[in-house]
């Protein structure tokens, strides 16, 4: 049915409707990664995140939401009259997605074209580099801190989680749409990865490359000399392994947040927030 306010609203009567395959089995992260990449989409989850994605200029392929949220998103549908709006009872929608939809709308969005390293580094003074951060919650939290604490760009290594996976987006509060990011060091046609060699490219662009890690040679985060760097890239590692030995060797220096009371380390997202604030450009 066509509606002047809601655009084409389509009532789903059947959980097996092939038109909404992109919303199926959303709780299976590995399956989603494959599907989303093949179909060139990502899923925006919650009405607020959908609005932020649209505000960032991303293009919706369809909307998916329970009856009770239709009115609150009427302005969005009116602005995208050609985009189908799939709706249904909670029971039908939940049997498709695999979880209770209590945050409003979902939207299948076109994945934006990947940005190049040069694009994200233009004008940047503070850059976070994430090595193998595979946890979507940590990734989203780091993006949120980066956005809120003035980090200009984020680079992610080949094994890092997807910033556009729905959990990363949600935890980031949509800041993954605003902070420029790029994946670096991916394998070339012959299967050779350029990670962590990609860090040398940063140095070539005038960045001091610092590993945020509790290594034996690490200087304290509040060392005055750290503030002298006009361009600084901060490399962070995954829970458990931390920054790899190869990446540590490719860095100019190591920086640590001194720990108290016998605590070994901070969660990587917590460490990122402390470091982003302390290492912000002062002039
Ligand atoms: C949980 S830590 C990994 C800790 C590592 N397995 C260890 O025991 O040394 C994950 C990441 O958070 C950052 N991190 C956490 N606590 C830190 C601290 N006190 N100083 C510097 N970096 C820290 C580092 O980037 C690290 O790679």
mmCIF file of C-alpha atoms and ligand atoms in Angstrom:
data_model
loop_
_atom_site.group_PDB
_atom_site.id
_atom_site.type_symbol
_atom_site.label_atom_id
_atom_site.label_comp_id
_atom_site.label_asym_id
_atom_site.label_seq_id
_atom_site.Cartn_x
_atom_site.Cartn_y
_atom_site.Cartn_z
ATOM 1 C CA UNK A 1 0.000 0.000 0.000
ATOM 2 C CA UNK A 2 1.237 3.544 -0.688
ATOM 3 C CA UNK A 3 0.715 6.226 1.915
ATOM 4 C CA UNK A 4 1.605 9.943 1.481
ATOM 5 C CA UNK A 5 3.039 10.144 4.998
ATOM 6 C CA UNK A 6 4.668 6.750 5.447
ATOM 7 C CA UNK A 7 5.716 5.900 1.890
ATOM 8 C CA UNK A 8 5.253 2.276 0.863
ATOM 9 C CA UNK A 9 4.325 0.508 4.122
ATOM 10 C CA UNK A 10 4.418 -3.266 3.820
ATOM 11 C CA UNK A 11 2.714 -5.442 6.408
ATOM 12 C CA UNK A 12 4.661 -8.640 7.076
ATOM 13 C CA UNK A 13 2.441 -11.591 7.771
ATOM 14 C CA UNK A 14 5.060 -14.260 7.464
ATOM 15 C CA UNK A 15 8.463 -14.620 9.111
ATOM 16 C CA UNK A 16 9.749 -16.366 5.989
ATOM 17 C CA UNK A 17 9.122 -13.354 3.727
ATOM 18 C CA UNK A 18 12.232 -13.201 1.487
ATOM 19 C CA UNK A 19 12.017 -9.415 1.163
ATOM 20 C CA UNK A 20 13.267 -9.058 4.726
ATOM 21 C CA UNK A 21 16.079 -11.623 4.593
ATOM 22 C CA UNK A 22 18.561 -8.889 5.470
ATOM 23 C CA UNK A 23 16.942 -8.610 8.909
ATOM 24 C CA UNK A 24 17.033 -12.321 9.676
ATOM 25 C CA UNK A 25 19.138 -13.975 12.384
ATOM 26 C CA UNK A 26 20.686 -10.739 13.535
ATOM 27 C CA UNK A 27 22.083 -12.353 16.668
ATOM 28 C CA UNK A 28 24.522 -14.503 14.671
ATOM 29 C CA UNK A 29 27.552 -12.186 14.410
ATOM 30 C CA UNK A 30 29.644 -14.401 12.114
ATOM 31 C CA UNK A 31 26.760 -14.953 9.703
ATOM 32 C CA UNK A 32 25.970 -11.252 9.682
ATOM 33 C CA UNK A 33 29.541 -10.307 8.864
ATOM 34 C CA UNK A 34 29.438 -12.515 5.776
ATOM 35 C CA UNK A 35 25.946 -11.445 4.709
ATOM 36 C CA UNK A 36 26.512 -7.761 5.237
ATOM 37 C CA UNK A 37 29.746 -7.752 3.277
ATOM 38 C CA UNK A 38 28.294 -9.753 0.391
ATOM 39 C CA UNK A 39 25.198 -7.560 0.190
ATOM 40 C CA UNK A 40 27.079 -4.303 0.810
ATOM 41 C CA UNK A 41 24.836 -3.298 3.674
ATOM 42 C CA UNK A 42 24.953 -2.603 7.362
ATOM 43 C CA UNK A 43 22.126 -2.602 9.897
ATOM 44 C CA UNK A 44 21.309 0.532 11.861
ATOM 45 C CA UNK A 45 19.546 -0.436 15.078
ATOM 46 C CA UNK A 46 17.343 1.971 17.064
ATOM 47 C CA UNK A 47 15.463 4.999 15.820
ATOM 48 C CA UNK A 48 18.180 7.333 17.070
ATOM 49 C CA UNK A 49 20.944 5.453 15.247
ATOM 50 C CA UNK A 50 18.867 5.334 12.056
ATOM 51 C CA UNK A 51 18.464 9.107 12.230
ATOM 52 C CA UNK A 52 22.198 9.582 12.803
ATOM 53 C CA UNK A 53 23.050 7.357 9.857
ATOM 54 C CA UNK A 54 20.743 9.369 7.628
ATOM 55 C CA UNK A 55 22.147 12.637 8.968
ATOM 56 C CA UNK A 56 25.612 11.362 8.001
ATOM 57 C CA UNK A 57 24.373 11.061 4.423
ATOM 58 C CA UNK A 58 24.076 7.269 4.306
ATOM 59 C CA UNK A 59 21.416 5.746 2.074
ATOM 60 C CA UNK A 60 18.636 3.471 3.382
ATOM 61 C CA UNK A 61 17.487 0.395 1.441
ATOM 62 C CA UNK A 62 14.559 -0.373 3.745
ATOM 63 C CA UNK A 63 13.153 0.278 7.198
ATOM 64 C CA UNK A 64 11.883 -2.423 9.568
ATOM 65 C CA UNK A 65 9.884 -1.643 12.694
ATOM 66 C CA UNK A 66 6.921 -2.634 14.840
ATOM 67 C CA UNK A 67 3.564 -0.940 14.373
ATOM 68 C CA UNK A 68 3.929 1.138 17.512
ATOM 69 C CA UNK A 69 6.988 3.022 16.180
ATOM 70 C CA UNK A 70 5.551 3.975 12.780
ATOM 71 C CA UNK A 71 4.241 7.398 13.783
ATOM 72 C CA UNK A 72 7.454 8.478 15.509
ATOM 73 C CA UNK A 73 9.407 7.871 12.281
ATOM 74 C CA UNK A 74 6.854 9.366 9.881
ATOM 75 C CA UNK A 75 9.119 12.314 9.034
ATOM 76 C CA UNK A 76 11.941 9.939 8.077
ATOM 77 C CA UNK A 77 9.699 7.871 5.823
ATOM 78 C CA UNK A 78 8.312 11.022 4.212
ATOM 79 C CA UNK A 79 11.862 12.127 3.419
ATOM 80 C CA UNK A 80 12.549 8.755 1.722
ATOM 81 C CA UNK A 81 9.303 8.031 -0.113
ATOM 82 C CA UNK A 82 10.812 5.336 -2.353
ATOM 83 C CA UNK A 83 12.220 3.264 0.503
ATOM 84 C CA UNK A 84 10.043 0.350 1.673
ATOM 85 C CA UNK A 85 8.893 0.338 5.295
ATOM 86 C CA UNK A 86 8.395 -3.209 6.589
ATOM 87 C CA UNK A 87 6.195 -3.548 9.641
ATOM 88 C CA UNK A 88 4.346 -6.211 11.549
ATOM 89 C CA UNK A 89 3.453 -7.476 14.981
ATOM 90 C CA UNK A 90 6.195 -7.866 17.570
ATOM 91 C CA UNK A 91 5.848 -11.639 17.282
ATOM 92 C CA UNK A 92 6.424 -11.714 13.518
ATOM 93 C CA UNK A 93 9.326 -9.237 13.631
ATOM 94 C CA UNK A 94 11.016 -11.029 16.513
ATOM 95 C CA UNK A 95 10.752 -14.356 14.761
ATOM 96 C CA UNK A 96 12.712 -12.778 11.880
ATOM 97 C CA UNK A 97 15.435 -10.970 13.827
ATOM 98 C CA UNK A 98 15.808 -13.374 16.737
ATOM 99 C CA UNK A 99 15.537 -10.719 19.442
ATOM 100 C CA UNK A 100 13.040 -8.341 21.015
ATOM 101 C CA UNK A 101 12.847 -5.040 19.156
ATOM 102 C CA UNK A 102 12.488 -2.439 21.869
ATOM 103 C CA UNK A 103 14.634 0.370 20.499
ATOM 104 C CA UNK A 104 12.408 1.426 17.649
ATOM 105 C CA UNK A 105 13.332 1.153 13.991
ATOM 106 C CA UNK A 106 15.933 -0.912 12.196
ATOM 107 C CA UNK A 107 17.201 0.085 8.789
ATOM 108 C CA UNK A 108 19.238 -1.715 6.157
ATOM 109 C CA UNK A 109 21.727 0.888 4.922
ATOM 110 C CA UNK A 110 24.143 0.920 1.999
ATOM 111 C CA UNK A 111 27.698 0.541 3.235
ATOM 112 C CA UNK A 112 29.570 3.739 2.405
ATOM 113 C CA UNK A 113 32.633 3.340 0.189
ATOM 114 C CA UNK A 114 35.766 2.660 2.271
ATOM 115 C CA UNK A 115 37.902 5.740 2.832
ATOM 116 C CA UNK A 116 41.539 5.852 1.886
ATOM 117 C CA UNK A 117 44.320 6.448 4.361
ATOM 118 C CA UNK A 118 45.036 9.831 2.800
ATOM 119 C CA UNK A 119 41.410 10.885 3.148
ATOM 120 C CA UNK A 120 41.194 10.119 6.851
ATOM 121 C CA UNK A 121 44.610 11.578 7.695
ATOM 122 C CA UNK A 122 44.152 14.918 5.975
ATOM 123 C CA UNK A 123 44.443 17.575 8.659
ATOM 124 C CA UNK A 124 44.454 14.977 11.467
ATOM 125 C CA UNK A 125 46.643 15.599 14.521
ATOM 126 C CA UNK A 126 45.508 12.755 16.776
ATOM 127 C CA UNK A 127 44.881 9.288 15.363
ATOM 128 C CA UNK A 128 43.955 6.061 17.137
ATOM 129 C CA UNK A 129 45.211 2.823 15.603
ATOM 130 C CA UNK A 130 43.433 -0.324 16.748
ATOM 131 C CA UNK A 131 45.231 -3.623 16.360
ATOM 132 C CA UNK A 132 43.052 -6.763 16.377
ATOM 133 C CA UNK A 133 40.360 -5.226 18.573
ATOM 134 C CA UNK A 134 37.793 -7.921 17.867
ATOM 135 C CA UNK A 135 35.199 -7.046 20.497
ATOM 136 C CA UNK A 136 32.379 -4.929 19.046
ATOM 137 C CA UNK A 137 31.579 -3.345 22.394
ATOM 138 C CA UNK A 138 35.145 -2.166 22.924
ATOM 139 C CA UNK A 139 35.339 -0.928 19.352
ATOM 140 C CA UNK A 140 32.133 1.098 19.701
ATOM 141 C CA UNK A 141 33.236 2.521 23.049
ATOM 142 C CA UNK A 142 36.596 3.611 21.572
ATOM 143 C CA UNK A 143 34.821 5.415 18.720
ATOM 144 C CA UNK A 144 32.590 7.210 21.204
ATOM 145 C CA UNK A 145 35.585 8.324 23.262
ATOM 146 C CA UNK A 146 37.456 9.360 20.135
ATOM 147 C CA UNK A 147 34.530 11.502 18.986
ATOM 148 C CA UNK A 148 34.033 13.056 22.398
ATOM 149 C CA UNK A 149 37.697 13.707 23.136
ATOM 150 C CA UNK A 150 38.818 15.188 19.838
ATOM 151 C CA UNK A 151 40.565 12.291 18.090
ATOM 152 C CA UNK A 152 40.515 13.073 14.389
ATOM 153 C CA UNK A 153 40.630 9.606 12.817
ATOM 154 C CA UNK A 154 40.754 5.897 13.592
ATOM 155 C CA UNK A 155 42.718 3.262 11.685
ATOM 156 C CA UNK A 156 41.903 -0.405 12.181
ATOM 157 C CA UNK A 157 44.123 -3.400 11.446
ATOM 158 C CA UNK A 158 42.957 -6.250 9.189
ATOM 159 C CA UNK A 159 41.774 -8.414 12.099
ATOM 160 C CA UNK A 160 39.787 -5.693 13.833
ATOM 161 C CA UNK A 161 36.022 -6.015 14.214
ATOM 162 C CA UNK A 162 33.679 -4.146 11.876
ATOM 163 C CA UNK A 163 32.801 -0.617 13.054
ATOM 164 C CA UNK A 164 29.562 -0.960 11.082
ATOM 165 C CA UNK A 165 28.430 -4.110 12.864
ATOM 166 C CA UNK A 166 25.193 -3.209 14.643
ATOM 167 C CA UNK A 167 26.577 -3.626 18.164
ATOM 168 C CA UNK A 168 29.611 -1.409 17.427
ATOM 169 C CA UNK A 169 27.327 1.235 15.988
ATOM 170 C CA UNK A 170 24.979 1.127 18.942
ATOM 171 C CA UNK A 171 27.693 1.261 21.608
ATOM 172 C CA UNK A 172 29.373 4.088 19.697
ATOM 173 C CA UNK A 173 26.070 6.022 19.810
ATOM 174 C CA UNK A 174 26.404 6.468 16.069
ATOM 175 C CA UNK A 175 29.817 8.155 16.283
ATOM 176 C CA UNK A 176 31.181 5.542 13.840
ATOM 177 C CA UNK A 177 29.379 7.647 11.228
ATOM 178 C CA UNK A 178 31.229 10.799 12.205
ATOM 179 C CA UNK A 179 34.816 9.842 13.046
ATOM 180 C CA UNK A 180 36.697 9.197 9.793
ATOM 181 C CA UNK A 181 38.094 5.667 9.799
ATOM 182 C CA UNK A 182 39.887 3.308 7.442
ATOM 183 C CA UNK A 183 41.069 -0.278 7.497
ATOM 184 C CA UNK A 184 44.802 -0.483 6.839
ATOM 185 C CA UNK A 185 47.343 -3.214 6.108
ATOM 186 C CA UNK A 186 45.001 -5.643 4.383
ATOM 187 C CA UNK A 187 46.428 -8.471 2.296
ATOM 188 C CA UNK A 188 47.398 -7.632 -1.262
ATOM 189 C CA UNK A 189 46.460 -9.801 -4.262
ATOM 190 C CA UNK A 190 49.187 -12.279 -3.307
ATOM 191 C CA UNK A 191 47.939 -12.703 0.253
ATOM 192 C CA UNK A 192 50.730 -10.629 1.841
ATOM 193 C CA UNK A 193 49.439 -8.465 4.635
ATOM 194 C CA UNK A 194 50.925 -5.045 5.108
ATOM 195 C CA UNK A 195 50.281 -5.030 8.841
ATOM 196 C CA UNK A 196 52.050 -3.680 10.880
ATOM 197 C CA UNK A 197 54.108 -2.121 8.045
ATOM 198 C CA UNK A 198 51.199 0.282 7.561
ATOM 199 C CA UNK A 199 52.453 2.061 10.674
ATOM 200 C CA UNK A 200 55.489 3.246 8.716
ATOM 201 C CA UNK A 201 53.138 5.101 6.379
ATOM 202 C CA UNK A 202 51.998 7.154 9.352
ATOM 203 C CA UNK A 203 55.560 8.067 10.215
ATOM 204 C CA UNK A 204 56.110 9.124 6.615
ATOM 205 C CA UNK A 205 53.226 11.567 7.077
ATOM 206 C CA UNK A 206 54.871 13.169 10.095
ATOM 207 C CA UNK A 207 53.189 11.219 12.877
ATOM 208 C CA UNK A 208 55.012 10.043 15.962
ATOM 209 C CA UNK A 209 53.724 6.481 16.352
ATOM 210 C CA UNK A 210 53.248 5.501 19.999
ATOM 211 C CA UNK A 211 52.056 2.143 21.324
ATOM 212 C CA UNK A 212 49.747 2.467 24.308
ATOM 213 C CA UNK A 213 51.055 -0.541 26.171
ATOM 214 C CA UNK A 214 52.551 -1.538 29.503
ATOM 215 C CA UNK A 215 55.909 -2.539 28.014
ATOM 216 C CA UNK A 216 59.247 -2.459 29.850
ATOM 217 C CA UNK A 217 60.337 0.623 27.922
ATOM 218 C CA UNK A 218 57.063 2.545 28.173
ATOM 219 C CA UNK A 219 57.111 6.141 29.391
ATOM 220 C CA UNK A 220 54.316 7.450 31.591
ATOM 221 C CA UNK A 221 51.326 8.948 29.815
ATOM 222 C CA UNK A 222 51.855 12.345 31.446
ATOM 223 C CA UNK A 223 55.471 12.702 30.245
ATOM 224 C CA UNK A 224 55.701 16.326 29.062
ATOM 225 C CA UNK A 225 57.649 15.304 25.932
ATOM 226 C CA UNK A 226 54.580 13.497 24.577
ATOM 227 C CA UNK A 227 52.718 16.767 24.292
ATOM 228 C CA UNK A 228 55.332 18.192 21.924
ATOM 229 C CA UNK A 229 54.186 16.015 19.039
ATOM 230 C CA UNK A 230 52.033 17.920 16.615
ATOM 231 C CA UNK A 231 50.876 14.679 14.946
ATOM 232 C CA UNK A 232 50.538 11.630 17.165
ATOM 233 C CA UNK A 233 49.199 8.148 16.390
ATOM 234 C CA UNK A 234 48.346 5.928 19.323
ATOM 235 C CA UNK A 235 48.361 2.161 18.729
ATOM 236 C CA UNK A 236 46.141 0.053 21.015
ATOM 237 C CA UNK A 237 45.784 -3.697 21.315
ATOM 238 C CA UNK A 238 43.187 -6.315 22.090
ATOM 239 C CA UNK A 239 42.111 -7.584 25.477
ATOM 240 C CA UNK A 240 44.414 -10.457 26.343
ATOM 241 C CA UNK A 241 47.294 -10.231 23.887
ATOM 242 C CA UNK A 242 47.679 -6.437 23.844
ATOM 243 C CA UNK A 243 49.731 -4.794 21.078
ATOM 244 C CA UNK A 244 51.668 -7.523 19.228
ATOM 245 C CA UNK A 245 55.461 -7.703 19.417
ATOM 246 C CA UNK A 246 55.671 -6.849 15.699
ATOM 247 C CA UNK A 247 53.579 -3.711 16.097
ATOM 248 C CA UNK A 248 55.467 -2.693 19.240
ATOM 249 C CA UNK A 249 58.691 -2.946 17.249
ATOM 250 C CA UNK A 250 57.226 -0.754 14.504
ATOM 251 C CA UNK A 251 56.378 2.052 16.952
ATOM 252 C CA UNK A 252 58.621 5.009 17.823
ATOM 253 C CA UNK A 253 57.842 4.798 21.529
ATOM 254 C CA UNK A 254 55.646 3.070 24.089
ATOM 255 C CA UNK A 255 53.382 4.844 26.539
ATOM 256 C CA UNK A 256 51.763 3.483 29.676
ATOM 257 C CA UNK A 257 49.101 4.515 32.124
ATOM 258 C CA UNK A 258 50.705 3.614 35.460
ATOM 259 C CA UNK A 259 48.519 1.153 37.349
ATOM 260 C CA UNK A 260 47.839 1.157 41.073
ATOM 261 C CA UNK A 261 46.873 -1.437 43.656
ATOM 262 C CA UNK A 262 48.185 -4.453 41.793
ATOM 263 C CA UNK A 263 45.743 -4.018 38.890
ATOM 264 C CA UNK A 264 47.399 -5.363 35.715
ATOM 265 C CA UNK A 265 45.779 -3.151 33.101
ATOM 266 C CA UNK A 266 42.646 -1.305 32.045
ATOM 267 C CA UNK A 267 40.076 -2.429 29.552
ATOM 268 C CA UNK A 268 41.236 -1.102 26.158
ATOM 269 C CA UNK A 269 38.251 1.243 25.792
ATOM 270 C CA UNK A 270 38.852 2.714 29.252
ATOM 271 C CA UNK A 271 42.570 3.091 28.475
ATOM 272 C CA UNK A 272 41.753 4.833 25.200
ATOM 273 C CA UNK A 273 39.598 7.455 26.941
ATOM 274 C CA UNK A 274 42.306 8.247 29.502
ATOM 275 C CA UNK A 275 44.956 8.528 26.790
ATOM 276 C CA UNK A 276 42.843 10.544 24.345
ATOM 277 C CA UNK A 277 42.225 13.160 27.010
ATOM 278 C CA UNK A 278 45.798 13.350 28.271
ATOM 279 C CA UNK A 279 47.332 13.464 24.791
ATOM 280 C CA UNK A 280 44.930 15.990 23.270
ATOM 281 C CA UNK A 281 46.650 18.784 21.347
ATOM 282 C CA UNK A 282 47.188 21.692 23.735
ATOM 283 C CA UNK A 283 47.879 24.359 21.156
HETATM 284 C C1 LIG B 1 43.672 -5.307 28.562
HETATM 285 S S1 LIG B 1 44.952 -4.556 27.719
HETATM 286 C C2 LIG B 1 46.025 -5.932 27.341
HETATM 287 C C3 LIG B 1 46.969 -6.131 28.444
HETATM 288 C C4 LIG B 1 48.081 -7.144 28.170
HETATM 289 N N1 LIG B 1 47.582 -8.409 27.913
HETATM 290 C C5 LIG B 1 48.978 -7.224 29.374
HETATM 291 O O1 LIG B 1 48.689 -7.996 30.234
HETATM 292 O O2 LIG B 1 49.912 -6.464 29.395
HETATM 293 C C6 LIG B 1 44.361 -4.132 26.153
HETATM 294 C C7 LIG B 1 44.948 -2.879 25.621
HETATM 295 O O3 LIG B 1 44.539 -1.797 26.434
HETATM 296 C C8 LIG B 1 45.566 -0.811 26.507
HETATM 297 N N2 LIG B 1 45.918 -0.661 27.917
HETATM 298 C C9 LIG B 1 45.229 -1.143 28.964
HETATM 299 N N3 LIG B 1 45.769 -0.753 30.114
HETATM 300 C C10 LIG B 1 46.835 0.003 29.811
HETATM 301 C C11 LIG B 1 47.800 0.735 30.577
HETATM 302 N N4 LIG B 1 47.763 0.729 31.895
HETATM 303 N N5 LIG B 1 48.751 1.417 29.923
HETATM 304 C C12 LIG B 1 48.799 1.426 28.569
HETATM 305 N N6 LIG B 1 47.912 0.758 27.796
HETATM 306 C C13 LIG B 1 46.941 0.070 28.392
HETATM 307 C C14 LIG B 1 46.689 -1.300 25.639
HETATM 308 O O4 LIG B 1 46.591 -0.713 24.358
HETATM 309 C C15 LIG B 1 46.450 -2.807 25.566
HETATM 310 O O5 LIG B 1 46.983 -3.363 24.395
#
